[in-house]
mmCIF file of C-alpha atoms in Angstrom:
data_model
loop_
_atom_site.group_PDB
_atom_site.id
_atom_site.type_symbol
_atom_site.label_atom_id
_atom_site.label_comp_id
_atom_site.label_asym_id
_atom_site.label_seq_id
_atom_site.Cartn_x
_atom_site.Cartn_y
_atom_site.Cartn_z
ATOM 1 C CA UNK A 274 8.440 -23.603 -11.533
ATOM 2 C CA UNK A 275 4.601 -24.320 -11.127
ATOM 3 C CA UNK A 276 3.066 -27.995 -11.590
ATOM 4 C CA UNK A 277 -0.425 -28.435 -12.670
ATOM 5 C CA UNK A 278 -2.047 -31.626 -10.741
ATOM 6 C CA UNK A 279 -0.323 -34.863 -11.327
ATOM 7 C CA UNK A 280 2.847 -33.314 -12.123
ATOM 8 C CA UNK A 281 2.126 -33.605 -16.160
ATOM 9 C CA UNK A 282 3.441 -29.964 -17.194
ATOM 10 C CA UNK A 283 5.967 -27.678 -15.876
ATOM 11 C CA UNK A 284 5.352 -23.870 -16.786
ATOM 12 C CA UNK A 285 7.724 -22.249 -18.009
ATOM 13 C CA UNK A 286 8.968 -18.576 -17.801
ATOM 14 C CA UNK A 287 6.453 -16.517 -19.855
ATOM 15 C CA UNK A 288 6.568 -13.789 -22.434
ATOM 16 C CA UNK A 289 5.785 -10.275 -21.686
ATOM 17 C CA UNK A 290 2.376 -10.723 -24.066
ATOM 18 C CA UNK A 291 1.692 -13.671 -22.661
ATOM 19 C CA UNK A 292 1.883 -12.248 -19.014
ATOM 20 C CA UNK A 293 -0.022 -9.261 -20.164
ATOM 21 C CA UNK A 294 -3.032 -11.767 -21.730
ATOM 22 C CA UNK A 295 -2.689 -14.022 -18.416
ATOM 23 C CA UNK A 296 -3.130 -10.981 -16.034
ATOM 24 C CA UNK A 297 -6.061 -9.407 -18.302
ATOM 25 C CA UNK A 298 -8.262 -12.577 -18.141
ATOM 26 C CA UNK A 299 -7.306 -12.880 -14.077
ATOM 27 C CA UNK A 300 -8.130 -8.996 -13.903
ATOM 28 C CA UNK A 301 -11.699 -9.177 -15.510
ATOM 29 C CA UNK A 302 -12.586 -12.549 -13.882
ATOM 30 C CA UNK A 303 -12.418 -10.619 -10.830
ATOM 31 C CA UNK A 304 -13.737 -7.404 -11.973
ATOM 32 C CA UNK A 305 -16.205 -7.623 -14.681
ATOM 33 C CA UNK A 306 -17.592 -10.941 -13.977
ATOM 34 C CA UNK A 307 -20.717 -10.354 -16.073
ATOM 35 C CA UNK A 308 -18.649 -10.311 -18.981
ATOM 36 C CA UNK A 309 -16.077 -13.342 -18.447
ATOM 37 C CA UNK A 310 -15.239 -15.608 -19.757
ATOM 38 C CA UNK A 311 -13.960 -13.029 -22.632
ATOM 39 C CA UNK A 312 -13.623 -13.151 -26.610
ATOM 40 C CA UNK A 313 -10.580 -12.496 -28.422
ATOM 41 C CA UNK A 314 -11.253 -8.620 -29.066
ATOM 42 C CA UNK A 315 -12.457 -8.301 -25.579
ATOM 43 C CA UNK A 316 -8.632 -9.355 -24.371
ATOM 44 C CA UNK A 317 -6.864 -7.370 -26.836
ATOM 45 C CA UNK A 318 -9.069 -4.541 -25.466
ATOM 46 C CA UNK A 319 -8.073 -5.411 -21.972
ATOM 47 C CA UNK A 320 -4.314 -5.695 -22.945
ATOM 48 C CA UNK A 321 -4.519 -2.192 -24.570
ATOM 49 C CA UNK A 322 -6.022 -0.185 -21.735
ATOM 50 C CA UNK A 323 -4.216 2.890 -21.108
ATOM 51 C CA UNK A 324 -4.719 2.515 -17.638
ATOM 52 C CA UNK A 325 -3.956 0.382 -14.552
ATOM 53 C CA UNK A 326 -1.748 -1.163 -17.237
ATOM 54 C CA UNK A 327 2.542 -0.669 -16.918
ATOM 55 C CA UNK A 328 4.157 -0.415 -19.470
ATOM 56 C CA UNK A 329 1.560 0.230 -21.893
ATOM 57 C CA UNK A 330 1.267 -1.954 -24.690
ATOM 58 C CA UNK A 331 -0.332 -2.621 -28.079
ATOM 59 C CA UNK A 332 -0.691 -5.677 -28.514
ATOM 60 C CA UNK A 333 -2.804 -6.883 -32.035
ATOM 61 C CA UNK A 334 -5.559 -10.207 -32.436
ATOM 62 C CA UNK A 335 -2.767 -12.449 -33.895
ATOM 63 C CA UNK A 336 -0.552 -11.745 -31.089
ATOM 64 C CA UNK A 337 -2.903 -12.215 -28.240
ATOM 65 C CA UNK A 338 -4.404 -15.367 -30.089
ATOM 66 C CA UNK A 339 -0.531 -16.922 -30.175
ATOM 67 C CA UNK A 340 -0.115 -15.950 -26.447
ATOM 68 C CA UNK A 341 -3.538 -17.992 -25.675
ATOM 69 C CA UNK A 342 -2.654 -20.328 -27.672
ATOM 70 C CA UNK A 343 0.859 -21.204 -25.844
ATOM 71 C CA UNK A 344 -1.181 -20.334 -22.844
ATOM 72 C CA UNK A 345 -3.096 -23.112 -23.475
ATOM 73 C CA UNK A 346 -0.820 -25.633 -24.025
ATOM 74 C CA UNK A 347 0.927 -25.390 -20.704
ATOM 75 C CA UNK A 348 -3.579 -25.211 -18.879
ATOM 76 C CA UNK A 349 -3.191 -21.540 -17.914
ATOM 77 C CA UNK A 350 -5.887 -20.982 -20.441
ATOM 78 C CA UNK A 351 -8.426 -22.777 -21.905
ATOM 79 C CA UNK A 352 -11.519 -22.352 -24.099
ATOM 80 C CA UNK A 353 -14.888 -21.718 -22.883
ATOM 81 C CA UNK A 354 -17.453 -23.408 -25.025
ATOM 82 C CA UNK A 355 -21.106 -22.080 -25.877
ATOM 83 C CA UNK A 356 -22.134 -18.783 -28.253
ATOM 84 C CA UNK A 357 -20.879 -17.517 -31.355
ATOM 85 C CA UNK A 358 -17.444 -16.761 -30.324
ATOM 86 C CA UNK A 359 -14.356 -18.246 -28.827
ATOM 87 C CA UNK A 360 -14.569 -17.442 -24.976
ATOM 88 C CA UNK A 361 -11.210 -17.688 -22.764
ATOM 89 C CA UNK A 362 -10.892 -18.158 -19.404
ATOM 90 C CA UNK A 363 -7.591 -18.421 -17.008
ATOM 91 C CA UNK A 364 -7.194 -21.355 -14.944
ATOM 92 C CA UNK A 365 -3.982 -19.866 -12.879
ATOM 93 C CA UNK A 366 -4.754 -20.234 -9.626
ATOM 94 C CA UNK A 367 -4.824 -24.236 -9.501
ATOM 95 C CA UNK A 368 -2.317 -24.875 -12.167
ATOM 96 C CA UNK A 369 -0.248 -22.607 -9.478
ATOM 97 C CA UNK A 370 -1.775 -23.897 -6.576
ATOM 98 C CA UNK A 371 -2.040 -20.808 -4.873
ATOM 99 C CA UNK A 372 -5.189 -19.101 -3.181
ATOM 100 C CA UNK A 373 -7.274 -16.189 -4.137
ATOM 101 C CA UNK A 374 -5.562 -13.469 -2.290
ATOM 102 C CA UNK A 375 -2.116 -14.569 -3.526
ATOM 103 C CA UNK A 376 -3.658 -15.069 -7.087
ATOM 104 C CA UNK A 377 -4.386 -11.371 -6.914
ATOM 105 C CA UNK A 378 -1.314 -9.774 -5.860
ATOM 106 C CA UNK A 379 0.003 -11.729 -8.220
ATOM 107 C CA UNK A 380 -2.122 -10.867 -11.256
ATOM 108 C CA UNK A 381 -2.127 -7.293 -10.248
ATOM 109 C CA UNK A 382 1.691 -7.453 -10.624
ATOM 110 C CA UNK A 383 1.994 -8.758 -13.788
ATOM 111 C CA UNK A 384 -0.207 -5.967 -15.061
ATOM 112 C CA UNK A 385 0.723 -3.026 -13.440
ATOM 113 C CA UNK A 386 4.767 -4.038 -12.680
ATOM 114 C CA UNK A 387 6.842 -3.553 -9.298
ATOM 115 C CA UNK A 388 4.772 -2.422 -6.484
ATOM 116 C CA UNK A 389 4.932 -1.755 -2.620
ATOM 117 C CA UNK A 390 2.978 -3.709 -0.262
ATOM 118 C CA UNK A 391 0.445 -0.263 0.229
ATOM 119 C CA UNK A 392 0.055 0.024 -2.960
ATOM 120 C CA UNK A 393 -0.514 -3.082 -4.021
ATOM 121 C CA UNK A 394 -3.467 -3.290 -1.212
ATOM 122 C CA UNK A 395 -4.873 -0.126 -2.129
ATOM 123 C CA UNK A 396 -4.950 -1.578 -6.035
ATOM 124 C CA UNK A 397 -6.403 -4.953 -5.225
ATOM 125 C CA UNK A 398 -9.464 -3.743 -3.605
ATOM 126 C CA UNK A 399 -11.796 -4.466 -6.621
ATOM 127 C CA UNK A 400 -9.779 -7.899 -6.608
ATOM 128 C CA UNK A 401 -9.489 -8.677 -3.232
ATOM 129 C CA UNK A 402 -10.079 -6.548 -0.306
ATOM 130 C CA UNK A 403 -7.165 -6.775 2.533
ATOM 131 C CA UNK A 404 -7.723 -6.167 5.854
ATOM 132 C CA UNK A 405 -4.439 -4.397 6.199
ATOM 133 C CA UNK A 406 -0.911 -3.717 4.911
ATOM 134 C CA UNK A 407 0.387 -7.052 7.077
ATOM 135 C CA UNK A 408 -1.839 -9.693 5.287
ATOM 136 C CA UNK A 409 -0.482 -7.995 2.234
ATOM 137 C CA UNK A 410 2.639 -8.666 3.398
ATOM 138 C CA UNK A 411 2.333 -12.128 4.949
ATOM 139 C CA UNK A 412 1.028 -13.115 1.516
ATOM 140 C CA UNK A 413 4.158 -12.011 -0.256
ATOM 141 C CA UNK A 414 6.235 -13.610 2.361
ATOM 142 C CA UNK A 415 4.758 -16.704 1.549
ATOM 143 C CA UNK A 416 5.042 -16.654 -1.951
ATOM 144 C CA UNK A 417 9.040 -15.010 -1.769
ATOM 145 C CA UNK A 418 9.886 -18.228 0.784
ATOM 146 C CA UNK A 419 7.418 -20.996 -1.409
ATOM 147 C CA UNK A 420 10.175 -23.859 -1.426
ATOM 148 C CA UNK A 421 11.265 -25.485 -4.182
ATOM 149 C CA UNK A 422 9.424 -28.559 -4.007
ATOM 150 C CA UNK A 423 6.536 -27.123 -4.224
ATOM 151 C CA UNK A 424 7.790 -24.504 -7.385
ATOM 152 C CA UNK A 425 9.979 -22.060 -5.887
ATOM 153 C CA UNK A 426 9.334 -18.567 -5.260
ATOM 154 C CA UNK A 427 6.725 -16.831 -7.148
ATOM 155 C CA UNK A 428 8.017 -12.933 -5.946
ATOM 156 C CA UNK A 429 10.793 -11.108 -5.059
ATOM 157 C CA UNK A 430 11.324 -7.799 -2.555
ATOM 158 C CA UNK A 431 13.466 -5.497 -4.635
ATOM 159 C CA UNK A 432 16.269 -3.847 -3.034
ATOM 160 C CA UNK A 433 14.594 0.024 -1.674
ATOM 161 C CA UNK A 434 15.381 2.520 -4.950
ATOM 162 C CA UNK A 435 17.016 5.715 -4.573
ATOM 163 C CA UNK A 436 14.836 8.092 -2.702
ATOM 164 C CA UNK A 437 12.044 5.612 -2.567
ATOM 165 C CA UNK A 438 10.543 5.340 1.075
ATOM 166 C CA UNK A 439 9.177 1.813 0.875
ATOM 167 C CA UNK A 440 10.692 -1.194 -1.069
ATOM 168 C CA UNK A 441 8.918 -2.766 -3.745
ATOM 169 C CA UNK A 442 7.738 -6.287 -4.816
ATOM 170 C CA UNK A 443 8.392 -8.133 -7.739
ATOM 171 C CA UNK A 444 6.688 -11.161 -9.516
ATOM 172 C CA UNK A 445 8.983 -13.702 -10.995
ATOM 173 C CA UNK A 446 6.912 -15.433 -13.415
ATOM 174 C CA UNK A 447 8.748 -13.746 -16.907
ATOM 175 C CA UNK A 448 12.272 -15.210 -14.888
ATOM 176 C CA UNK A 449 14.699 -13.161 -12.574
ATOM 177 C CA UNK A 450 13.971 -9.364 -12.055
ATOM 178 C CA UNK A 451 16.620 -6.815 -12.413
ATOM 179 C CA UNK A 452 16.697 -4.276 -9.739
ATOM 180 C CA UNK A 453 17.908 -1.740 -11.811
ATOM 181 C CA UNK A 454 15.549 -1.863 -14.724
ATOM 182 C CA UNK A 455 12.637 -2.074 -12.723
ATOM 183 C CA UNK A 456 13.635 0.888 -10.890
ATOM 184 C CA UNK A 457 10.744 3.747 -10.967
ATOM 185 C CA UNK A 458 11.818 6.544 -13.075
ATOM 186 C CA UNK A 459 14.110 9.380 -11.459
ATOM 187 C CA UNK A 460 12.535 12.191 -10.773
ATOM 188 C CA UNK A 461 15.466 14.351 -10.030
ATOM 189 C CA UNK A 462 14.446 15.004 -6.133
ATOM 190 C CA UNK A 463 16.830 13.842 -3.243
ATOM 191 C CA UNK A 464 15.345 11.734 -0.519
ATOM 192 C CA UNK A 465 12.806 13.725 2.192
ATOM 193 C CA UNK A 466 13.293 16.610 -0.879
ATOM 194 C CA UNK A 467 10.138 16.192 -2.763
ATOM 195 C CA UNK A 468 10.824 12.098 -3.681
ATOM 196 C CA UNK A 469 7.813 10.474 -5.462
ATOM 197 C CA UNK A 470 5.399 9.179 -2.856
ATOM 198 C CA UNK A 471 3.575 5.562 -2.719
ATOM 199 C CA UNK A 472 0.457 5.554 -3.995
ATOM 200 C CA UNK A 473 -0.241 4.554 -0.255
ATOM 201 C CA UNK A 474 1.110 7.115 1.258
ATOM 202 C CA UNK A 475 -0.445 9.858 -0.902
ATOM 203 C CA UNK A 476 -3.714 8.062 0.334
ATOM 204 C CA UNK A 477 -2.773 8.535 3.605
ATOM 205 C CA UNK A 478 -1.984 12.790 2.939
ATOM 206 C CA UNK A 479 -4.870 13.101 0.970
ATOM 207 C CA UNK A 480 -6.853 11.827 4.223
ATOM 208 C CA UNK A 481 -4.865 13.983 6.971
ATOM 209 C CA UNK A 482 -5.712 16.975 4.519
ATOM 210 C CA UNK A 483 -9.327 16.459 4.366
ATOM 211 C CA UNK A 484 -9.395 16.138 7.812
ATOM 212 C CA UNK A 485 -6.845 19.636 8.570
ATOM 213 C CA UNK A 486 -9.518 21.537 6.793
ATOM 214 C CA UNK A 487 -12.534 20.256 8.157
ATOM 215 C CA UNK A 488 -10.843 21.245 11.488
ATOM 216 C CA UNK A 489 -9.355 24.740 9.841
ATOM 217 C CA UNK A 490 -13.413 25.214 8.711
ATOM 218 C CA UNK A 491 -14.697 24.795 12.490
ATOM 219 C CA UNK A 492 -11.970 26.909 13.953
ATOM 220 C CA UNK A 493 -12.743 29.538 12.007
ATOM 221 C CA UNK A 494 -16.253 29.141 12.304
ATOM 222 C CA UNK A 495 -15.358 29.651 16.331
ATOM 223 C CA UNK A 496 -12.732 32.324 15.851
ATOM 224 C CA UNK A 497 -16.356 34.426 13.596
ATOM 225 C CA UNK A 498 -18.355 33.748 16.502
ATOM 226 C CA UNK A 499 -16.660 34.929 19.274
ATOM 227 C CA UNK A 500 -15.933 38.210 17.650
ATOM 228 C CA UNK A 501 -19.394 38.175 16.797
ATOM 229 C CA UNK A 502 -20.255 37.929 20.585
ATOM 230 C CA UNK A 503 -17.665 40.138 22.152
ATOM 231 C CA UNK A 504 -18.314 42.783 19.125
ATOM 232 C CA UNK A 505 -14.922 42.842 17.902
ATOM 233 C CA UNK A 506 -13.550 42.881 14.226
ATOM 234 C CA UNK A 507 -12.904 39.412 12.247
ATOM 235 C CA UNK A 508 -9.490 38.794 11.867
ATOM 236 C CA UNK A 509 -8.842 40.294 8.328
ATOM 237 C CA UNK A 510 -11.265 43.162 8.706
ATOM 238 C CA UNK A 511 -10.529 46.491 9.047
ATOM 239 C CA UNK A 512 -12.007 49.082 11.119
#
């Protein structure tokens, strides 16, 4: 559990909409500044996106303004005051007490559901940019072994899925996670037999290939030129 300053109000375990309006407002705080704090429609817009967003979800005005609502009356959320509309801000990070970096992971979690720790640094780079996998990590750590005094964990690291190469991490802020049902979907391929990669490590091929052809480009750039220079036929070419 989470204690805003003073010990007043203890959050509890929120609702999936509620999550999803929490993690919106933390999203665009971050990433469309210019726009935030945002108006009702602009968080049912940022609920509904149909991507960077798992599961998808429709949510409608009268349940996102219920979720900020509740949201407010536990100081995740409250109103920002000025123009023609209701603005809404978040105000996670010191009712949780956390910092910015763990603030993001966490946010990014709620909106886009069980990650690994390469993929959740690859996704947080409009957040926060990581230097590497391991601060990732040693934020996660911190948050999975936050004692109980202070709240209790925050995440969990999910037992490694069938076929998966990496395990993934978990927030617990809608209660316990099950393993199972947050399992990614089967794809039918046995381990090292075409299993899904990380968003990480298809990154990482993505970058190795680049850089095969480059050097596949200059080699046969060399292989034309010597032929050229010894007058002899391009592989390929016939006589």
């Amino acid at each position: 559990m989470f204690f805003i300053p003073h010990g007043i109000i203890t959050l509890r375990i929120l609702s999936p909409v509620e999550m999803r309006v929490l993690g919106t407002l933390m999203e665009k705080a971050r990433t469309v500044p210019d726009s935030y704090p945002l108006t009702l429609n602009m968080v049912v817009a940022g609920c509904n996106q149909k991507t960077s967003r798992d599961p998808l979800m429709s949510i409608d005005e009268a349940q996102a303004q219920l979720a900020l609502d509740a949201l407010k009356s536990i100081a995740l959320v409250f109103e920002s005051s000025g123009g023609r509309a209701t603005r809404y801000e978040h105000n996670f990070q010191r009712v949780a007490g956390v910092p910015e970096q763990s603030a993001a992971l966490l946010g990014l979690l709620m909106l886009r559901g069980p990650q690994t720790s390469g993929e959740l640094r690859i996704n947080t780079e409009r957040w926060h940019r990581f230097a590497d996998i391991s601060s990732v990590e040693g934020f996660l750590e911190e948050m999975q072994d936050r004692p109980e005094d202070k709240g209790g964990p925050l995440v969990v690291k999910l037992p490694r899925a069938p076929g998966a190469r990496e395990q993934r991490w978990a927030h617990l802020l809608g209660g316990p996670v099950e393993a199972a049902a947050s399992a990614p979907a089967a794809g039918g391929s046995a381990p090292g037999d075409g299993a899904a990669l990380s968003t990480g490590e298809l990154a990482h091929l993505q970058t190795r290939l680049g850089a095969l052809e480059a050097e596949v480009s200059q080699l046969r750039g060399t292989v034309q030129r010597l032929c050229a220079e010894l007058g002899l036929s391009q592989p390929g070419q016939t006589e």
